[in-house]
Short mmCIF file of C-alpha atoms in Angstrom, two decimals:
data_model
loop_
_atom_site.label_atom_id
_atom_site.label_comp_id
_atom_site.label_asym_id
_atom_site.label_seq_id
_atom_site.Cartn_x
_atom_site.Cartn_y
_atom_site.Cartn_z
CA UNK A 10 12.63 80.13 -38.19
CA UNK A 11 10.34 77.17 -38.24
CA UNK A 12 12.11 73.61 -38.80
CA UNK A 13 10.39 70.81 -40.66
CA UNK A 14 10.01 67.98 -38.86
CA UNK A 15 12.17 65.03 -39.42
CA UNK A 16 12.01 62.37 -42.20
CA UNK A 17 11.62 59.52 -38.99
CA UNK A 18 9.37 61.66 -37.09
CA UNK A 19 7.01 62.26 -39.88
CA UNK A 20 7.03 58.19 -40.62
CA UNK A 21 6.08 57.61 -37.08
CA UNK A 22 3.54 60.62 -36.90
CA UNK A 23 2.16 58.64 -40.18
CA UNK A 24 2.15 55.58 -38.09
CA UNK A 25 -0.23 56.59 -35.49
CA UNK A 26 -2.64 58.08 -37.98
CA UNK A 27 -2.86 54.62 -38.85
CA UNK A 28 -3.10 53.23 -35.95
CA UNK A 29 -6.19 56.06 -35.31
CA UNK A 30 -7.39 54.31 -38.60
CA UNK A 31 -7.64 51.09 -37.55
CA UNK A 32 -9.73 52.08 -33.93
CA UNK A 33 -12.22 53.40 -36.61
CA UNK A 34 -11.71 50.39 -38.94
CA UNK A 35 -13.83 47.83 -36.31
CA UNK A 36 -16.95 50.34 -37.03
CA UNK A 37 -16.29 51.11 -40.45
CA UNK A 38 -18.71 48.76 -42.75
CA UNK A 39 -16.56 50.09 -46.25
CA UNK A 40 -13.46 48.96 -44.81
CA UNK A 41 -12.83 45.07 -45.90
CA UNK A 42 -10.26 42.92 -43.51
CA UNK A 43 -7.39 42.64 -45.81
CA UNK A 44 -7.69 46.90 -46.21
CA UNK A 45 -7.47 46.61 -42.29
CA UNK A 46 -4.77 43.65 -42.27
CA UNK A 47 -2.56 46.18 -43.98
CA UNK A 48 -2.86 49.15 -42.30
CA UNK A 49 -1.82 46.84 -39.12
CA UNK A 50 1.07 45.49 -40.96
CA UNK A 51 2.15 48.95 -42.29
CA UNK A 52 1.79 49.89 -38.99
CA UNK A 53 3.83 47.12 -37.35
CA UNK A 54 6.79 47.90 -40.20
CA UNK A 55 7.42 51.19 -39.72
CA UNK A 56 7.67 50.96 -35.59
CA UNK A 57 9.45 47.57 -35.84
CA UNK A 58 7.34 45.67 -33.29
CA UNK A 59 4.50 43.73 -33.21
CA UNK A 60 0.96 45.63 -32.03
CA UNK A 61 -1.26 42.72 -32.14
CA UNK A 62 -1.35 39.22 -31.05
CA UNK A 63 -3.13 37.17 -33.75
CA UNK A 64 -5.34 33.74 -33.16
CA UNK A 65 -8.62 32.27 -33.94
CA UNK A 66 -10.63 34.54 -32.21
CA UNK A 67 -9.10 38.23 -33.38
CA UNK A 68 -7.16 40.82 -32.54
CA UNK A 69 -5.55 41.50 -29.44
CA UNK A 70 -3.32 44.92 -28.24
CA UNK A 71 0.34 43.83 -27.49
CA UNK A 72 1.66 45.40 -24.04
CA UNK A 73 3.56 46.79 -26.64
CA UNK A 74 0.67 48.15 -28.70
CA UNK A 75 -1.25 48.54 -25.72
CA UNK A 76 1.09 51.24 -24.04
CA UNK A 77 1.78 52.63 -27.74
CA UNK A 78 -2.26 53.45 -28.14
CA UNK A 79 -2.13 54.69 -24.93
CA UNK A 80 0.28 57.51 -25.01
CA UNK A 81 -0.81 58.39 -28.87
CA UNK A 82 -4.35 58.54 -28.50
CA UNK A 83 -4.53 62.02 -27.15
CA UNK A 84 -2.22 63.20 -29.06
CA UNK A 85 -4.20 61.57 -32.59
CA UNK A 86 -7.75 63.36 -30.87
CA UNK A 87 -6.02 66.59 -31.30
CA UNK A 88 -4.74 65.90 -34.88
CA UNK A 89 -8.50 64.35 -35.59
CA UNK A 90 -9.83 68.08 -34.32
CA UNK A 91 -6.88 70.36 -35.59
CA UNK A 92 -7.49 68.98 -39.15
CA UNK A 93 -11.18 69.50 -39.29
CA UNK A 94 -10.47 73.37 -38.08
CA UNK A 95 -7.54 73.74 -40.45
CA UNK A 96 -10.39 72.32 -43.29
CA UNK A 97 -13.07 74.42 -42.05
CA UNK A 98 -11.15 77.48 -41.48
CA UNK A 99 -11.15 80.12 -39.18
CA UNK A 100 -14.96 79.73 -38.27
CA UNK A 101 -14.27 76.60 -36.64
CA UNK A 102 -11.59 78.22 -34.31
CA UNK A 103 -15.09 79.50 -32.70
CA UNK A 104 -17.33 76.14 -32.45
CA UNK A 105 -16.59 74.67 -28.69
CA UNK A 106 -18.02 71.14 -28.21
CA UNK A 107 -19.14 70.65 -24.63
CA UNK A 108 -20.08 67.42 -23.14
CA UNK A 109 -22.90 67.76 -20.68
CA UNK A 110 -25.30 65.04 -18.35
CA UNK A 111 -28.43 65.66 -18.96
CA UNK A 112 -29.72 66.65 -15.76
CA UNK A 113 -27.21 68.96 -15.47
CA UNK A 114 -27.84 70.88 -18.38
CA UNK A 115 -32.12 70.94 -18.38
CA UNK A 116 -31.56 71.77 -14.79
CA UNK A 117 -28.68 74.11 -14.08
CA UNK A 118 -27.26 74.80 -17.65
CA UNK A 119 -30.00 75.70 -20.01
CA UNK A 120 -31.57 78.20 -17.91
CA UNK A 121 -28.93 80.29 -17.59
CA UNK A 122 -26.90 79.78 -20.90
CA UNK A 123 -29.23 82.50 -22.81
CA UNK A 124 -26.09 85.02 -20.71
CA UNK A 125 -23.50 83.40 -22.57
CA UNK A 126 -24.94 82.95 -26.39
CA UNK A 127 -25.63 86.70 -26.03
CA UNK A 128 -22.52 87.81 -24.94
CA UNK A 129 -20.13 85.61 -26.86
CA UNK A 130 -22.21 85.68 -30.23
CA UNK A 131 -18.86 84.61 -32.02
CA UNK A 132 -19.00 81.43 -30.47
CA UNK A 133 -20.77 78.33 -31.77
CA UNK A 134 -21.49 76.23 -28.89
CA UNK A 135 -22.13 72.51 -29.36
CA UNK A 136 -23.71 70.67 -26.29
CA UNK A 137 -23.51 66.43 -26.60
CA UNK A 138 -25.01 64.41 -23.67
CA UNK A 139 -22.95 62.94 -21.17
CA UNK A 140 -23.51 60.26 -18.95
CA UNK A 141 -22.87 60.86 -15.15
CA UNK A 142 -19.60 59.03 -15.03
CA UNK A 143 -18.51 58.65 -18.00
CA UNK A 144 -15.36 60.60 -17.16
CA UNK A 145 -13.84 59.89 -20.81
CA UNK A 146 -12.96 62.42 -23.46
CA UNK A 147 -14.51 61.86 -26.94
CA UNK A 148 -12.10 63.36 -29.98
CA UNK A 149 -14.93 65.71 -30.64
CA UNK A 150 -14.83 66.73 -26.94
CA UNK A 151 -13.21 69.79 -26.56
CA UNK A 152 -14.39 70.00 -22.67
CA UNK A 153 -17.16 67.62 -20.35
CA UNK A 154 -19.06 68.55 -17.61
CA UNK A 155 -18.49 65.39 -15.84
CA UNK A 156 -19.68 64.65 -11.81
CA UNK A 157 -16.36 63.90 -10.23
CA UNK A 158 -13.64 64.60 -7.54
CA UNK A 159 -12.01 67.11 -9.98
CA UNK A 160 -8.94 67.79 -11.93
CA UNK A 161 -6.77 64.24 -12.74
CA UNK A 162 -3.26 64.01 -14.22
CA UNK A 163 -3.25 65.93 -17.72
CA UNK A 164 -7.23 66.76 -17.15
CA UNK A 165 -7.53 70.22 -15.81
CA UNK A 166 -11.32 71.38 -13.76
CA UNK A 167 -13.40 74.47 -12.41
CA UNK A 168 -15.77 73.16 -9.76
CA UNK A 169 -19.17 74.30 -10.90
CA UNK A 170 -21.78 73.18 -8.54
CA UNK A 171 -21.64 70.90 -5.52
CA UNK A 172 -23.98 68.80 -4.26
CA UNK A 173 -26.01 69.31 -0.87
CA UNK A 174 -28.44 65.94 -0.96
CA UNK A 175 -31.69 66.04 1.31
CA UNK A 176 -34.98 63.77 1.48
CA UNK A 177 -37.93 64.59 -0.74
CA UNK A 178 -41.80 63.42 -1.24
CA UNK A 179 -45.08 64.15 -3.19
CA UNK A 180 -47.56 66.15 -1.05
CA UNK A 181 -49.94 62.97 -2.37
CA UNK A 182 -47.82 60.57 -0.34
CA UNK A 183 -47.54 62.38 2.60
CA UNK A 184 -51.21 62.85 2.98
CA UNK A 185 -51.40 59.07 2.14
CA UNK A 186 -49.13 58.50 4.93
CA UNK A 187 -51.30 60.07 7.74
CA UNK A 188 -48.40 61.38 8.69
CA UNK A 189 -49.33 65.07 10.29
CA UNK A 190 -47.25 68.42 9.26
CA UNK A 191 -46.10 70.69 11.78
CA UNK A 192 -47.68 74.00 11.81
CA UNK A 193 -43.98 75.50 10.57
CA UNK A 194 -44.50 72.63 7.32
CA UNK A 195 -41.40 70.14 9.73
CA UNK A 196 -41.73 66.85 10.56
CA UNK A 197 -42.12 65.48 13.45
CA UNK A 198 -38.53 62.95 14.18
CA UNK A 199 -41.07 60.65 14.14
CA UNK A 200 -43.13 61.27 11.04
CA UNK A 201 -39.57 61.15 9.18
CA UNK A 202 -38.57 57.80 10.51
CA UNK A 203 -42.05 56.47 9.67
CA UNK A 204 -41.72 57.74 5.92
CA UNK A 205 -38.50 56.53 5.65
CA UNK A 206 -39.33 53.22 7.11
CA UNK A 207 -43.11 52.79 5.20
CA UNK A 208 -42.09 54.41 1.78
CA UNK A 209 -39.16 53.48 -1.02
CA UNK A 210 -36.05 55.16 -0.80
CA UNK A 211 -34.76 55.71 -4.67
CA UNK A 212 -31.50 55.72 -5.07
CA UNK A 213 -29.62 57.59 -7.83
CA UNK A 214 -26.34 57.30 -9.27
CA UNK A 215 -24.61 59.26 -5.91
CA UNK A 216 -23.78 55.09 -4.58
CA UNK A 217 -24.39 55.28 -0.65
CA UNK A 218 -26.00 58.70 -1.02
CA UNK A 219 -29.00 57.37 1.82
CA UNK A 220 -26.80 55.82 4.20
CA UNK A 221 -24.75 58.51 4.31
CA UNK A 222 -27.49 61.05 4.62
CA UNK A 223 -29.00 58.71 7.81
CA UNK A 224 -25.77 58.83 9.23
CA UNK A 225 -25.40 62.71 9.10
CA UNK A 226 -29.48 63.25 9.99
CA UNK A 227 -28.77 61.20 13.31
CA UNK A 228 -31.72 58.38 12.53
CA UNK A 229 -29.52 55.52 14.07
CA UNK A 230 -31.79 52.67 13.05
CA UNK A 231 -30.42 49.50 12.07
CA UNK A 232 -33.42 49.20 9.66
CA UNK A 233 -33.04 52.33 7.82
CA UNK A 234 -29.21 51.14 7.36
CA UNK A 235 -30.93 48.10 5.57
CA UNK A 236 -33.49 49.90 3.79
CA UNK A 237 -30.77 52.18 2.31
CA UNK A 238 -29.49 49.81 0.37
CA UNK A 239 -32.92 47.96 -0.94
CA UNK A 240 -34.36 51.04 -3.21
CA UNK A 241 -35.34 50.88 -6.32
CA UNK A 242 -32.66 53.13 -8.95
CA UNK A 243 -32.47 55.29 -11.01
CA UNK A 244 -29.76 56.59 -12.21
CA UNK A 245 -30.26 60.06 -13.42
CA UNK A 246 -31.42 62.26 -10.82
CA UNK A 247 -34.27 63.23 -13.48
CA UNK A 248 -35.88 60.41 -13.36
CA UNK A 249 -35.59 60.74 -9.39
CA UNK A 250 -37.39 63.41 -9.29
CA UNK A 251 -40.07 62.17 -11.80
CA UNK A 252 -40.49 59.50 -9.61
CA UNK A 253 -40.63 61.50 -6.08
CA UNK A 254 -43.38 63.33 -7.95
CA UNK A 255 -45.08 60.60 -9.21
CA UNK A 256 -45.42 59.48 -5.40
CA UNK A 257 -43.37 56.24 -6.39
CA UNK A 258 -41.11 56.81 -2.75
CA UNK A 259 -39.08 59.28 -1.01
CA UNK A 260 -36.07 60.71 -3.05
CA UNK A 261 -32.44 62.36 -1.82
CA UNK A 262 -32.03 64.70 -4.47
CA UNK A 263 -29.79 68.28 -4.61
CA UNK A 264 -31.09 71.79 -4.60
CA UNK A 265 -30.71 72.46 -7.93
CA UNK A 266 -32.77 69.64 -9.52
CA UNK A 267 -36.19 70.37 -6.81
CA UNK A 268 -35.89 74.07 -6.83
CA UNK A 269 -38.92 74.39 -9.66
CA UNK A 270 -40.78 71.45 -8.27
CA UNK A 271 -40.63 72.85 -4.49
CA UNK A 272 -42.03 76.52 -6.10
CA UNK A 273 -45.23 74.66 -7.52
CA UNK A 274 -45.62 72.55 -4.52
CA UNK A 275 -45.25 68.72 -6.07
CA UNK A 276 -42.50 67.91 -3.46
CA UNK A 277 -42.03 68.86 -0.15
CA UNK A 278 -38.57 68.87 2.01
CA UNK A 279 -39.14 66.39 4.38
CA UNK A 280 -35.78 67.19 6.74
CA UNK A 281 -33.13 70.83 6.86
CA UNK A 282 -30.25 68.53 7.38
CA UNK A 283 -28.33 68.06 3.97
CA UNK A 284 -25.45 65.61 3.10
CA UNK A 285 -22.84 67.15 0.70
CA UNK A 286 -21.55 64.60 -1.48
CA UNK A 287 -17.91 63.97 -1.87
CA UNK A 288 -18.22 64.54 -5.99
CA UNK A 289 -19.14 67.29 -7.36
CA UNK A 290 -19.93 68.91 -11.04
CA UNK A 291 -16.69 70.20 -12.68
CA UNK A 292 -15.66 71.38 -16.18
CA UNK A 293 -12.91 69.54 -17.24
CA UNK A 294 -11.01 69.67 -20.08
CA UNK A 295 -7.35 68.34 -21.42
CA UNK A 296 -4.47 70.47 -20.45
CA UNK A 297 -3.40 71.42 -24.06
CA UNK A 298 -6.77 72.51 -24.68
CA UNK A 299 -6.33 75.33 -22.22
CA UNK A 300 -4.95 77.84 -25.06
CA UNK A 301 -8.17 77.28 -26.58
CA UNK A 302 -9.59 80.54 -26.60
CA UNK A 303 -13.16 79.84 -26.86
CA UNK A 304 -12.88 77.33 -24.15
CA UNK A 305 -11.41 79.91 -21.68
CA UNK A 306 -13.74 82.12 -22.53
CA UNK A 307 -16.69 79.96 -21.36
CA UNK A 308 -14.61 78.27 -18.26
CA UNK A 309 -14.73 82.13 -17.12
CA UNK A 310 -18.53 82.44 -18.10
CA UNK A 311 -19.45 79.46 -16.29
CA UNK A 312 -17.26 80.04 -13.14
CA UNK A 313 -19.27 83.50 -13.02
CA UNK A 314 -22.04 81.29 -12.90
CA UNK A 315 -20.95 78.80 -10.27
CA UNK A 316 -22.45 78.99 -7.35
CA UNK A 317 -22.26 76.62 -4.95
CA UNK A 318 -25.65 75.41 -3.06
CA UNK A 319 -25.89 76.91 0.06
CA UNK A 320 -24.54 74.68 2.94
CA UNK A 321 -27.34 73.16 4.91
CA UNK A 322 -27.48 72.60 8.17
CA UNK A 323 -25.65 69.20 9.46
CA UNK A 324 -24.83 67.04 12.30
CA UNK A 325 -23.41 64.01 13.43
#
């Protein structure tokens, strides 16, 4: 037998809808300040406590309405998506909103999703962009592909790809270089540490990524430390690689996003020795999504999928 919920539960479930109301109310342009003065003190009524501290300048979260938001807000995200299902009906049991970087999914996604529209054809999958990062959930969210360290308290992962990082240039600067190719395509130790000395070294969003990589390639060089750090950025590693190819510098980029540029020839390896980055891509998703049956269904897809780059060859 199923028991209603309580009189006082349902007043303080009513409650936090409001509260989810008034987070919206700040971006809502049909919602006047005394409409959003009274859902606060509604709000404030039925929990007996003050939320906000009021003065000149605003609103401000209470610790009190500060710790209140944050142990609701999941819980109001799940309401927010349960009630456009329930409204939708059973069709939206089968929509799945992933957040995705962008990189990630032109590079390693999209090519091989084609597998999993064709074999889950009951499935409406919804891709949003996602900066790398931006490890937050949105209440539309029902999973991210988000470059991290992995699962976190109430977040559960799948690793999906890690990242091997290793030096890259335009054919175009090389030959600008006068620096000579070996007749097995290498580089001299000493064609690399002139490149890497004459040339920009971009940075990405992967902080430290080129000091890191000098450390593990062996080039102990007080200069390259300093150059490491003195790159231009850019923070997705597309625009990296646009820029490697556009002969703007040198670039550390993974396997995954040079693969189709090495097979035409706009960027050549410059060094076999590979840094693997302490983050990698994972899908995460909340733990009480995980009797979402869609999402399970593509965590297994995409694990199928995952392949880790092949470990390169380090020392150090």
């Amino acid at each position: 037998m199923h028991h209603l919920p309580s009189t006082t539960a349902l007043r303080c479930f009513d409650a936090s809808a409001r509260l989810l109301s008034f987070t919206k109310a700040a971006q809502a342009v049909n919602l006047t300040q005394s409409a959003v003065s009274h859902h606060i003190q509604a709000l404030e009524q039925t929990l007996g406590i003050e939320l906000f501290d009021r003065d000149r300048s605003g609103l401000k979260l209470t610790p009190a309405g500060l710790r209140y938001w944050e142990d609701t807000s999941t819980v109001l995200h799940q309401l927010q998506r349960a009630a456009v299902r329930a409204v939708s009906g059973d069709e939206a049991g089968h929509r799945l909103n992933i957040a995705v970087p962008s990189a990630f999914a032109n590079f390693w996604l999209m090519p091989r999703l084609s597998s999993f529209v064709e074999s889950h054809r009951d499935i409406m999958l919804n891709l949003t962009n996602r900066v790398d990062g931006e490890n937050a959930f949105n209440s539309n969210d029902d999973a991210a592909i988000e470059l991290c360290e992995g699962a976190t308290p109430g977040i559960d992962a799948r690793e999906v790809l890690s990242l091997v990082y290793q030096p890259y240039a335009s054919v175009s600067l090389i030959e600008r270089s006068g620096v000579a190719m070996e007749a097995n395509g290498a580089l001299s130790v000493d064609g690399l540490i002139y490149l890497l000395s004459n040339y920009s070294l971009i940075r990405t969003s992967m902080a430290g990524g080129w000091a890191a990589w000098i450390k593990v390639a062996g080039l102990r060089s007080a200069s390259l430390a300093e150059r490491a750090e003195q790159g231009p950025v850019y923070a997705q590693a597309s625009l990296a690689l646009s820029a490697a190819m556009g002969s703007i510098g040198i670039a550390l980029l993974p396997k995954y996003i040079v693969s189709g540029a090495m097979d035409t020839g706009q960027l050549v390896r410059l060094s076999d020795v590979g840094w693997k980055a302490n983050r990698s891509y994972f899908l995460r998703w909340p733990a009480t999504q995980s009797s979402n049956p869609a999402l399970m269904r593509f965590e297994a897809w995409i694990a199928s999928q995952a392949e880790a780059e092949a470990e390169m060859p380090t020392r150090g």
